[in-house]
mmCIF file of C-alpha atoms in Angstrom:
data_model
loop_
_atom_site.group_PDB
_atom_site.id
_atom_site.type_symbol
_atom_site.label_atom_id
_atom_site.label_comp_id
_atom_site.label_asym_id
_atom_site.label_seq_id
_atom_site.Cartn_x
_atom_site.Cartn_y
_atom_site.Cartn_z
ATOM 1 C CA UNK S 1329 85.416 -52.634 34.055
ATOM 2 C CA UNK S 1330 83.255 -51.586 31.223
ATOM 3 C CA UNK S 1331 84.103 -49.544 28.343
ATOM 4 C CA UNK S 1332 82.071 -47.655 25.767
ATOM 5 C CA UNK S 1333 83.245 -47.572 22.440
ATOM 6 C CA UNK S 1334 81.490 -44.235 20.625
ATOM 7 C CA UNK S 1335 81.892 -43.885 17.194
ATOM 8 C CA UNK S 1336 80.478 -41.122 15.550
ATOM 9 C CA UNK S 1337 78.692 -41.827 11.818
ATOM 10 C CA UNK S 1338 78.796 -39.545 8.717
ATOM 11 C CA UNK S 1339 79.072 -40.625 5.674
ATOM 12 C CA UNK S 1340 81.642 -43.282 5.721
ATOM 13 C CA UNK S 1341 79.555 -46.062 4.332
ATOM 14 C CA UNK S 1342 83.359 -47.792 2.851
ATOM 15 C CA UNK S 1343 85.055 -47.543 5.985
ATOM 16 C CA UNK S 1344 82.726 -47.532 8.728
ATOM 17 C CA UNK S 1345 82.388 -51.849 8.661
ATOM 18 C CA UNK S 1346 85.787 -52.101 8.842
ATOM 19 C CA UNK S 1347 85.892 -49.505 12.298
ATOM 20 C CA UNK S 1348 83.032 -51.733 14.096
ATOM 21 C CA UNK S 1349 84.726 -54.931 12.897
ATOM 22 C CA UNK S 1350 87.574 -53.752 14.746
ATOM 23 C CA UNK S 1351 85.891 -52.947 17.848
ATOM 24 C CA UNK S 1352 83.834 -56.295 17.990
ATOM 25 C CA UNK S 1353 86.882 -57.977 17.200
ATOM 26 C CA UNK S 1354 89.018 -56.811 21.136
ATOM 27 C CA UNK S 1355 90.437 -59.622 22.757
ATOM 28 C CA UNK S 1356 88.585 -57.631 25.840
ATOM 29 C CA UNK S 1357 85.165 -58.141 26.004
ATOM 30 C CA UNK S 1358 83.018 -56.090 28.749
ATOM 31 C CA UNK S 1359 82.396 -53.381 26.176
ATOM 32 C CA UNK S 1360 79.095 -51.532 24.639
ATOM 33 C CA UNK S 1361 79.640 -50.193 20.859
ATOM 34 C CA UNK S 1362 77.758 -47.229 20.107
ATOM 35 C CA UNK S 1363 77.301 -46.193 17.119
ATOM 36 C CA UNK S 1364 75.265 -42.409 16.063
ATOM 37 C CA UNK S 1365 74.752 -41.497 13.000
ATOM 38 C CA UNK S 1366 75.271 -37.959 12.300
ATOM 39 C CA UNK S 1367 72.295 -37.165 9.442
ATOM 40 C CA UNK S 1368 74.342 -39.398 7.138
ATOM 41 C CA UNK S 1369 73.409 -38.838 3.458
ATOM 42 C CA UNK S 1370 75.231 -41.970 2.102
ATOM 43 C CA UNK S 1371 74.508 -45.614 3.667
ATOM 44 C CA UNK S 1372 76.524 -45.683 6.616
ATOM 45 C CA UNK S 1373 73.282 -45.572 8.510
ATOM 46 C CA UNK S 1374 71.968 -48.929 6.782
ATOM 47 C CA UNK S 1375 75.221 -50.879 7.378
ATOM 48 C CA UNK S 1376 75.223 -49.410 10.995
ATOM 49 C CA UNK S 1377 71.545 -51.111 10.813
ATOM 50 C CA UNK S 1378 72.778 -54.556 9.823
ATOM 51 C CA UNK S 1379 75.302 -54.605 13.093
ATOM 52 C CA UNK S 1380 73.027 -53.905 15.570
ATOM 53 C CA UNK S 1381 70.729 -56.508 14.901
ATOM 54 C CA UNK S 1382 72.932 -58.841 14.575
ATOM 55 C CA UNK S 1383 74.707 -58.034 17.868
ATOM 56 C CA UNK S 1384 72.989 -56.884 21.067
ATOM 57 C CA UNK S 1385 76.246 -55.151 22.521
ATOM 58 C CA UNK S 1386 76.022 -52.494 19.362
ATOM 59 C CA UNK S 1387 73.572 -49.967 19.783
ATOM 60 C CA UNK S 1388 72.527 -47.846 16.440
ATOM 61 C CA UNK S 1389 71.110 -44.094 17.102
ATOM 62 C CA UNK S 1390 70.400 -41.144 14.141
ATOM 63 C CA UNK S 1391 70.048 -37.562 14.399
ATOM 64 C CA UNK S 1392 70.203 -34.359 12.301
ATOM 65 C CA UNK S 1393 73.944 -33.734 11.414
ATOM 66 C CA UNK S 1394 75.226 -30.913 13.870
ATOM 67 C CA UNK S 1395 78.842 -31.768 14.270
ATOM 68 C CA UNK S 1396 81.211 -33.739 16.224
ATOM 69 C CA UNK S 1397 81.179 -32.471 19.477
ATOM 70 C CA UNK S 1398 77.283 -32.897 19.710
ATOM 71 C CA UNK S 1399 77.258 -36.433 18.291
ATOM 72 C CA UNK S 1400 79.936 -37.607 21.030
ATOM 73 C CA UNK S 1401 78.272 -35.965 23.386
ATOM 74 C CA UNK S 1402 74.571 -37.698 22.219
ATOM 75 C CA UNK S 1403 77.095 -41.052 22.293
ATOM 76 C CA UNK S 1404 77.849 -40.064 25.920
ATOM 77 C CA UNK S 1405 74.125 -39.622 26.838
ATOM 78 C CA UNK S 1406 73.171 -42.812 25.386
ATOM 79 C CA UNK S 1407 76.465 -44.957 26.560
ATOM 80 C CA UNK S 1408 76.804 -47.184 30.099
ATOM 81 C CA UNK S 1409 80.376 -47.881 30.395
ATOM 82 C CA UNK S 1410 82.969 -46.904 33.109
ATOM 83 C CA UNK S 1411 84.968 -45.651 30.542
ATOM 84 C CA UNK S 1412 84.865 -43.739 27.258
ATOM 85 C CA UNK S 1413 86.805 -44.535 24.533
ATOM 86 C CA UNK S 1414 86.081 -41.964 20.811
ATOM 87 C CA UNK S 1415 86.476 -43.889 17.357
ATOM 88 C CA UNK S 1416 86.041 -42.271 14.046
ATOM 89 C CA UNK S 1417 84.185 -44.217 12.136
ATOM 90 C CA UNK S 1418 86.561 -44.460 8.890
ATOM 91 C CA UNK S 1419 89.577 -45.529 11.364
ATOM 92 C CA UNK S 1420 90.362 -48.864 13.598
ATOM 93 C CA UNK S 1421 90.766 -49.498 17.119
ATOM 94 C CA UNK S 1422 93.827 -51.681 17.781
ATOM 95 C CA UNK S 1423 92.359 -55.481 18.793
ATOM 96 C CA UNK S 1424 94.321 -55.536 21.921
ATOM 97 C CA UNK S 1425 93.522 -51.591 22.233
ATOM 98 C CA UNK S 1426 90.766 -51.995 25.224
ATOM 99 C CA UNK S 1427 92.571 -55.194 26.952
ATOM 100 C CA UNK S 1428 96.273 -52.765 27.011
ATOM 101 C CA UNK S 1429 93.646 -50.223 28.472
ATOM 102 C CA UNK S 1430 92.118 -51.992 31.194
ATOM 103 C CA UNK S 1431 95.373 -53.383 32.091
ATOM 104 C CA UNK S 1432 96.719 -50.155 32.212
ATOM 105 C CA UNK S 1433 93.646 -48.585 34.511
ATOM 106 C CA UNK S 1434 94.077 -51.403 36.707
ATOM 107 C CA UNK S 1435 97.917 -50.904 37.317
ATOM 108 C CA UNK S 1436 98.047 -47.358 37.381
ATOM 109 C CA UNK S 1437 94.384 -46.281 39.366
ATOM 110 C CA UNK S 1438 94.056 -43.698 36.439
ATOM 111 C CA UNK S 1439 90.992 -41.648 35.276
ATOM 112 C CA UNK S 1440 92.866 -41.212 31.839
ATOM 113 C CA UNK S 1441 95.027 -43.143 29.521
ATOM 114 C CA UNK S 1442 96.479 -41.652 26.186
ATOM 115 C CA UNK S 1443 97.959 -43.693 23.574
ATOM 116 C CA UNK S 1444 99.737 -43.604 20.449
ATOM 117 C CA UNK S 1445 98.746 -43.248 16.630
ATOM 118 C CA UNK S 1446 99.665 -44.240 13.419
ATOM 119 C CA UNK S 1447 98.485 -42.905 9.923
ATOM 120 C CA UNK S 1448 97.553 -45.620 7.427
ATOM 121 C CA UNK S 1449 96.241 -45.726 3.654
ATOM 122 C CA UNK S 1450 95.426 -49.189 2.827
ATOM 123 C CA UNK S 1451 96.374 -51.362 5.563
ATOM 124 C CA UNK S 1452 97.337 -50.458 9.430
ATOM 125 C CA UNK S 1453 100.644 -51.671 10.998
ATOM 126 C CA UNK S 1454 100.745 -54.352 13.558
ATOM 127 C CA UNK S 1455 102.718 -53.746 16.458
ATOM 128 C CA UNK S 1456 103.542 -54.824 19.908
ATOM 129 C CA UNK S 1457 101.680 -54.269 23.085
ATOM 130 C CA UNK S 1458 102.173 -54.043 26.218
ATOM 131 C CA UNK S 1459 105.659 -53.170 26.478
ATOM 132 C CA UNK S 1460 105.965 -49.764 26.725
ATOM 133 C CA UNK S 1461 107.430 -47.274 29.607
ATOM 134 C CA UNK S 1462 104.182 -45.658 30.903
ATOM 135 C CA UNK S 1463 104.557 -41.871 32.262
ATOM 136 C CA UNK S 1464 101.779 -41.323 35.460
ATOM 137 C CA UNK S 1465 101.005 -37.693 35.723
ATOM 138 C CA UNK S 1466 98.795 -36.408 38.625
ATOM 139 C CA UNK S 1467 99.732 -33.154 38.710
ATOM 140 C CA UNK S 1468 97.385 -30.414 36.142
ATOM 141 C CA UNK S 1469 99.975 -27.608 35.726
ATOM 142 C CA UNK S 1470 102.102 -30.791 34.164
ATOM 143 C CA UNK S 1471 98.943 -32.299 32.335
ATOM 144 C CA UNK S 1472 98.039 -28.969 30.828
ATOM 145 C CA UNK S 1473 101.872 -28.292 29.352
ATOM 146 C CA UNK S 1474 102.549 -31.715 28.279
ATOM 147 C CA UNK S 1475 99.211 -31.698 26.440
ATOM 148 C CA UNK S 1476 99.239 -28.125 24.866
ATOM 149 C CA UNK S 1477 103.023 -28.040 23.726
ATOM 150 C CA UNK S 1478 102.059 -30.845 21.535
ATOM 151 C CA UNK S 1479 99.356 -31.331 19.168
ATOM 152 C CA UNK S 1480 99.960 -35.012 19.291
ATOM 153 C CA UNK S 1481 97.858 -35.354 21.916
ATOM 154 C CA UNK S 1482 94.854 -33.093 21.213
ATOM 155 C CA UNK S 1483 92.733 -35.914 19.637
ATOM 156 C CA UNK S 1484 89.814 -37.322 21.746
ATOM 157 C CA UNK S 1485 90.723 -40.460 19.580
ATOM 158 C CA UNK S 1486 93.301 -41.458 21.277
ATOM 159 C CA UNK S 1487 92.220 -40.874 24.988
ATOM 160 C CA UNK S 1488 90.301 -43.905 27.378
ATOM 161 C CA UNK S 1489 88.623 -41.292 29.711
ATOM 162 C CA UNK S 1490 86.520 -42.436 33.367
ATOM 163 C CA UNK S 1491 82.796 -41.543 32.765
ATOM 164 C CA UNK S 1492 83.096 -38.995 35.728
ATOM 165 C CA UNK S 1493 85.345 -36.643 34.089
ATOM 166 C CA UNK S 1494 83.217 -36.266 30.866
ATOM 167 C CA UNK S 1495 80.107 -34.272 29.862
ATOM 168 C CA UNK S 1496 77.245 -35.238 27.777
ATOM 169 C CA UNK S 1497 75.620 -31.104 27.786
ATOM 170 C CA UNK S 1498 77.126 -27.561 27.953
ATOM 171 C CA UNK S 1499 78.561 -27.436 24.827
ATOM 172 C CA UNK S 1500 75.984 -25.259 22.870
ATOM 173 C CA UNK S 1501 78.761 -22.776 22.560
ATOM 174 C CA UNK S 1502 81.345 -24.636 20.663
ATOM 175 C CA UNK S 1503 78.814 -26.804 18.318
ATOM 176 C CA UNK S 1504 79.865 -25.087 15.088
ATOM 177 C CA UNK S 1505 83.290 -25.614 15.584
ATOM 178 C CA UNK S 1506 84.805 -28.265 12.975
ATOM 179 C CA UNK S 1507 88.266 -27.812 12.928
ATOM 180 C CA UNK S 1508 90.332 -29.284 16.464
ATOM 181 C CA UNK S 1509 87.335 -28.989 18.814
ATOM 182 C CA UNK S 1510 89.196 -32.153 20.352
ATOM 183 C CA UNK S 1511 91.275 -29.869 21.957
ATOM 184 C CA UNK S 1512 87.869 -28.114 23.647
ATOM 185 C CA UNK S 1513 86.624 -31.294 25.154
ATOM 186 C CA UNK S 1514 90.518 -32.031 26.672
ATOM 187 C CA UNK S 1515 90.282 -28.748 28.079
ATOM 188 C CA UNK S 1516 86.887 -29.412 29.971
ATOM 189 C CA UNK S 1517 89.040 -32.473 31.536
ATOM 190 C CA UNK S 1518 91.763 -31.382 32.535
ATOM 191 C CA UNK S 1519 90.439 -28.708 34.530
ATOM 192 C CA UNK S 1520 88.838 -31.777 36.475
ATOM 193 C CA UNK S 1521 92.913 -32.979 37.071
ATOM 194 C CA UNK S 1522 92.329 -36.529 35.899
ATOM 195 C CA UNK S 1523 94.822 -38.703 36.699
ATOM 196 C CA UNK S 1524 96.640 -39.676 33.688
ATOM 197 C CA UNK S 1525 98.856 -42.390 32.159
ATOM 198 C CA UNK S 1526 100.514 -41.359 28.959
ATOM 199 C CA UNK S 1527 101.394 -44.926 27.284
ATOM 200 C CA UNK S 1528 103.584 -45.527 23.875
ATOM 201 C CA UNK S 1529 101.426 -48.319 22.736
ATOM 202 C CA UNK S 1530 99.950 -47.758 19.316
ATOM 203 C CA UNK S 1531 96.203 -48.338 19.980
ATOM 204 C CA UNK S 1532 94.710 -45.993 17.078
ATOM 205 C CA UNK S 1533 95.022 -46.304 13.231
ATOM 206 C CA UNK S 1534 93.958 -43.519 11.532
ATOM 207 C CA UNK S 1535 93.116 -43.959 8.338
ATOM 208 C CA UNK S 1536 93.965 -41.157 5.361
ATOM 209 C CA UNK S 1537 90.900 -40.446 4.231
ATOM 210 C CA UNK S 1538 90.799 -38.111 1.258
ATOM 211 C CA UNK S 1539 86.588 -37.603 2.159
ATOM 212 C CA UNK S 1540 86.875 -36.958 5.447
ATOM 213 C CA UNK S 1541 86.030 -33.761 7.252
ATOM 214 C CA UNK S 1542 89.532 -32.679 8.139
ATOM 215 C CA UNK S 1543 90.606 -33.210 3.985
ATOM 216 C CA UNK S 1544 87.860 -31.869 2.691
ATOM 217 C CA UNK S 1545 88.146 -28.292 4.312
ATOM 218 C CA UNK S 1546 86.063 -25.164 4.387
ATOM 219 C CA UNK S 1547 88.466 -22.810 4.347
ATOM 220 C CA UNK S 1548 86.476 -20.025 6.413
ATOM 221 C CA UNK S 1549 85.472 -22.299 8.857
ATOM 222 C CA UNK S 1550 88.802 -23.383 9.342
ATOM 223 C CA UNK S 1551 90.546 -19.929 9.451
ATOM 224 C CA UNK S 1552 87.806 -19.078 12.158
ATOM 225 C CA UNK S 1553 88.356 -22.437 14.341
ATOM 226 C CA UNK S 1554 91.928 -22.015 14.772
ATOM 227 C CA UNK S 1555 91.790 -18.858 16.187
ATOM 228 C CA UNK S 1556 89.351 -19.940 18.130
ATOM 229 C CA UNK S 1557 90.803 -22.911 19.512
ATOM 230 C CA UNK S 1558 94.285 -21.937 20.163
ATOM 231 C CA UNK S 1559 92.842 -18.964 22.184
ATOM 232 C CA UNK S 1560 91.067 -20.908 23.902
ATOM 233 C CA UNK S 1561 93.743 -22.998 25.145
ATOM 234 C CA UNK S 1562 95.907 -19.489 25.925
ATOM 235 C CA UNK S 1563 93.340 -18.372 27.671
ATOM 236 C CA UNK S 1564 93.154 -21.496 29.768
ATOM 237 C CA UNK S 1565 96.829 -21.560 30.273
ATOM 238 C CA UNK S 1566 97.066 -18.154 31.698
ATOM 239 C CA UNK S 1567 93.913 -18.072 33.894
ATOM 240 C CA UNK S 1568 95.001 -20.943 35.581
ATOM 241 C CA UNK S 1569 98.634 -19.311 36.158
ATOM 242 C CA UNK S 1570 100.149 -21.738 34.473
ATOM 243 C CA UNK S 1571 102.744 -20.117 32.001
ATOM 244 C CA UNK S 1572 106.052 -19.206 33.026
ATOM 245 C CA UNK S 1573 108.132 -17.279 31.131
ATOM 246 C CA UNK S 1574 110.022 -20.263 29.371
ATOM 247 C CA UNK S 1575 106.660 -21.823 29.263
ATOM 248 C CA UNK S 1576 105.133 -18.828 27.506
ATOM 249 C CA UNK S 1577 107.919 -18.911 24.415
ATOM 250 C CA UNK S 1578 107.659 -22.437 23.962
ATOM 251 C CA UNK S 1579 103.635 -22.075 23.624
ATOM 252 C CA UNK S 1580 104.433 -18.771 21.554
ATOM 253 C CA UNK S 1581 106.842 -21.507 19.333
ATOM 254 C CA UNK S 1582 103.508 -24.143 18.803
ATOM 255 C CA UNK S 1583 101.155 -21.674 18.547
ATOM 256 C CA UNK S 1584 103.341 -20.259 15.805
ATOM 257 C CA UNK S 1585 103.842 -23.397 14.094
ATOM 258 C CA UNK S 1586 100.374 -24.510 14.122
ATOM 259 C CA UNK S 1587 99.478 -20.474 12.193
ATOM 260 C CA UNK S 1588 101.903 -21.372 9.597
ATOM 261 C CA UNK S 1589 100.267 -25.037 9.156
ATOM 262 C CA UNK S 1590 96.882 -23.259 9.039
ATOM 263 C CA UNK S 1591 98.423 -20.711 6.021
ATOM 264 C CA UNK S 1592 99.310 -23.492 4.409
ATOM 265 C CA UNK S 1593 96.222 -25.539 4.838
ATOM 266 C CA UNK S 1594 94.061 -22.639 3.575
ATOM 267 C CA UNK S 1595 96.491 -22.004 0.166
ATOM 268 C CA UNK S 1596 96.452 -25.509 -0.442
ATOM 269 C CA UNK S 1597 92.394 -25.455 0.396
ATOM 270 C CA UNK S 1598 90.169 -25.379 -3.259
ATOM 271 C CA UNK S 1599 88.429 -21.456 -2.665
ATOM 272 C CA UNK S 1600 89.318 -18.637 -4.933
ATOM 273 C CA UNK S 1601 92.796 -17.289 -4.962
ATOM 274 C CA UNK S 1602 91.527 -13.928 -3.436
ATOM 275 C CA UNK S 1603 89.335 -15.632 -0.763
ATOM 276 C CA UNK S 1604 92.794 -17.806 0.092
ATOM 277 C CA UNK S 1605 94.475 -13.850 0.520
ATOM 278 C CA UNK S 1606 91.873 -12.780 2.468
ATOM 279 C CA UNK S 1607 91.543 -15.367 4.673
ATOM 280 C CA UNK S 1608 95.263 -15.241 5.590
ATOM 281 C CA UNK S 1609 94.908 -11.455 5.830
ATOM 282 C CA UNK S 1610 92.264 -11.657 8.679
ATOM 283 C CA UNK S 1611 94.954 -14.753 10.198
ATOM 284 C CA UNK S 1612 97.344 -12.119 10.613
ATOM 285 C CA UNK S 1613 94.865 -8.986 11.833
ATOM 286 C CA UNK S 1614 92.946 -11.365 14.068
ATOM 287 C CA UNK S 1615 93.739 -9.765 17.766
ATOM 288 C CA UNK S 1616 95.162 -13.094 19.307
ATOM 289 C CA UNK S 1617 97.988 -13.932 16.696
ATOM 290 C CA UNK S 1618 98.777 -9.707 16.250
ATOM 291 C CA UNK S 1619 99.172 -9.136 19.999
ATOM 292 C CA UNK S 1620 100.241 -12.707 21.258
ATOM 293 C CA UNK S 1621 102.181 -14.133 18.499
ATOM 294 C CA UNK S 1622 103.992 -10.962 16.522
ATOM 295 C CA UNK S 1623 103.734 -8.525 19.700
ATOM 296 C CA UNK S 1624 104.458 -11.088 22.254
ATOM 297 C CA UNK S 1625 102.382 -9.501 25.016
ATOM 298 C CA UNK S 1626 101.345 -11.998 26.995
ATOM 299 C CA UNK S 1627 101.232 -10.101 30.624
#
């Protein structure tokens, strides 16, 4: 079983050693690192350089920056492995992440596995592997609720996906989307029902990053995506018939939650006081969160 390792490159010339040091470092070896540059303007791209000539499993590609859905998906074009894991390149991949994997895939006959996370600053935790109570789900109504009631597990990060179920072209439509297009890509699998293992091993460390794209927001862009996003995953929902009434209010209750992170992200965000107000203004107007969140109609 071979897996490809895609890590997506911009800007991150401090951190991004330290990401494909942990990938070359698995105590699991069939794996391909690829590495794509997304129009860095830093020197990422020259340290990215240095590793794949030194190693013939890391292959180095650069394009013009458009976003992170585009670069994974160039990853996915260029990649060769039976499974795709996503790395950002200022985090680390646990060294027994793709070894728990495999063992994991092999066990369970799964197309998916999704594993746990832990914030760092300065230095990840270590923790124990292998030991955890695994929960198989084959059915999608389940897959869709357990994965949309939580936002824990809308990162592409911390998902080993089979080749099969993912897509390296059709996503023209969502390419200027910064802010949670994970969540778009998970929805274009899950319609595929994947068989998936949901594991409590902590495989990911992500790493605060006070330059990263999800610190340093745009405060438009961001009141735009999650709008976007979260309708997205309503609309989903309902047009596969998959929200009962109980279902609906405790969507309602995330979807709520995840507006009043998103006020708070924008007041807290560095744009003019009256660009914050309107901003939250248009939150509150915007169709989806008037009718669906304050009028409830979800019929």
């Amino acid at each position: 079983m071979k897996f490809s390792v895609i890590v997506p490159v911009y800007n991150t010339e401090k951190f991004v050693g330290d990401c494909i040091d942990s990938v070359l470092n698995q105590t699991y070896d069939d794996f391909e690192l690829v590495l794509v540059d997304d129009g860095s303007t830093d020197r990422s791209s020259d340290v990215c350089k240095k590793y794949a000539a030194a190693a013939e499993r890391v292959l180095f590609f650069r394009k013009e920056n458009s976003g992170q859905i585009e670069t994974r998906c160039y990853g996915i074009s260029k990649s060769h492995g039976d499974y795709i894991v996503f790395l950002d390149s200022d985090d680390i991949l646990d060294c027994n992440a793709l070894r728990v994997i495999a063992q994991k895939i092999s066990v369970c006959r799964c197309d998916m596995v999704i594993y746990k996370y832990e914030h760092f600053f300065d230095k990840p935790q270590i923790y124990e592997t292998g030991k955890s109570k695994d929960t198989v789900i084959s059915n999608k109504k389940e897959l869709y609720i357990k994965i949309f009631s939580n936002e824990y597990y809308n990162s592409l990060c911390i998902k080993a996906i089979k080749r099969d179920f993912l897509r390296s072209d059709g996503y023209s439509a969502l390419k200027n989307v910064r802010y949670g297009e994970d969540l778009l890509q998970t929805i274009d699998i899950i319609r595929q029902n994947p068989k998936t293992v949901f594991i409590e091993d902590v495989l990911y460390h992500y790493r605060t990053n006070p330059n990263s794209v999800t610190r340093t927001l745009n405060a438009e862009r961001y009141a735009s995506d999650i709008i976007f996003v979260r309708n997205a995953a309503y609309e989903c929902l309902k047009s596969e018939g998959y929200l009962t009434d109980d279902e609906m209010c405790h969507f309602r209750g995330i979807s709520i939650k995840l507006l009043c992170e998103g006020v708070s992200n924008i007041a807290q965000s560095k744009c003019a006081f009256s660009e914050k107000l309107r901003l939250i203004k248009d939150l509150k107007n915007n169709p989806y969160y008037k009718d669906f969140i304050l009028g409830g109609k979800y019929d």
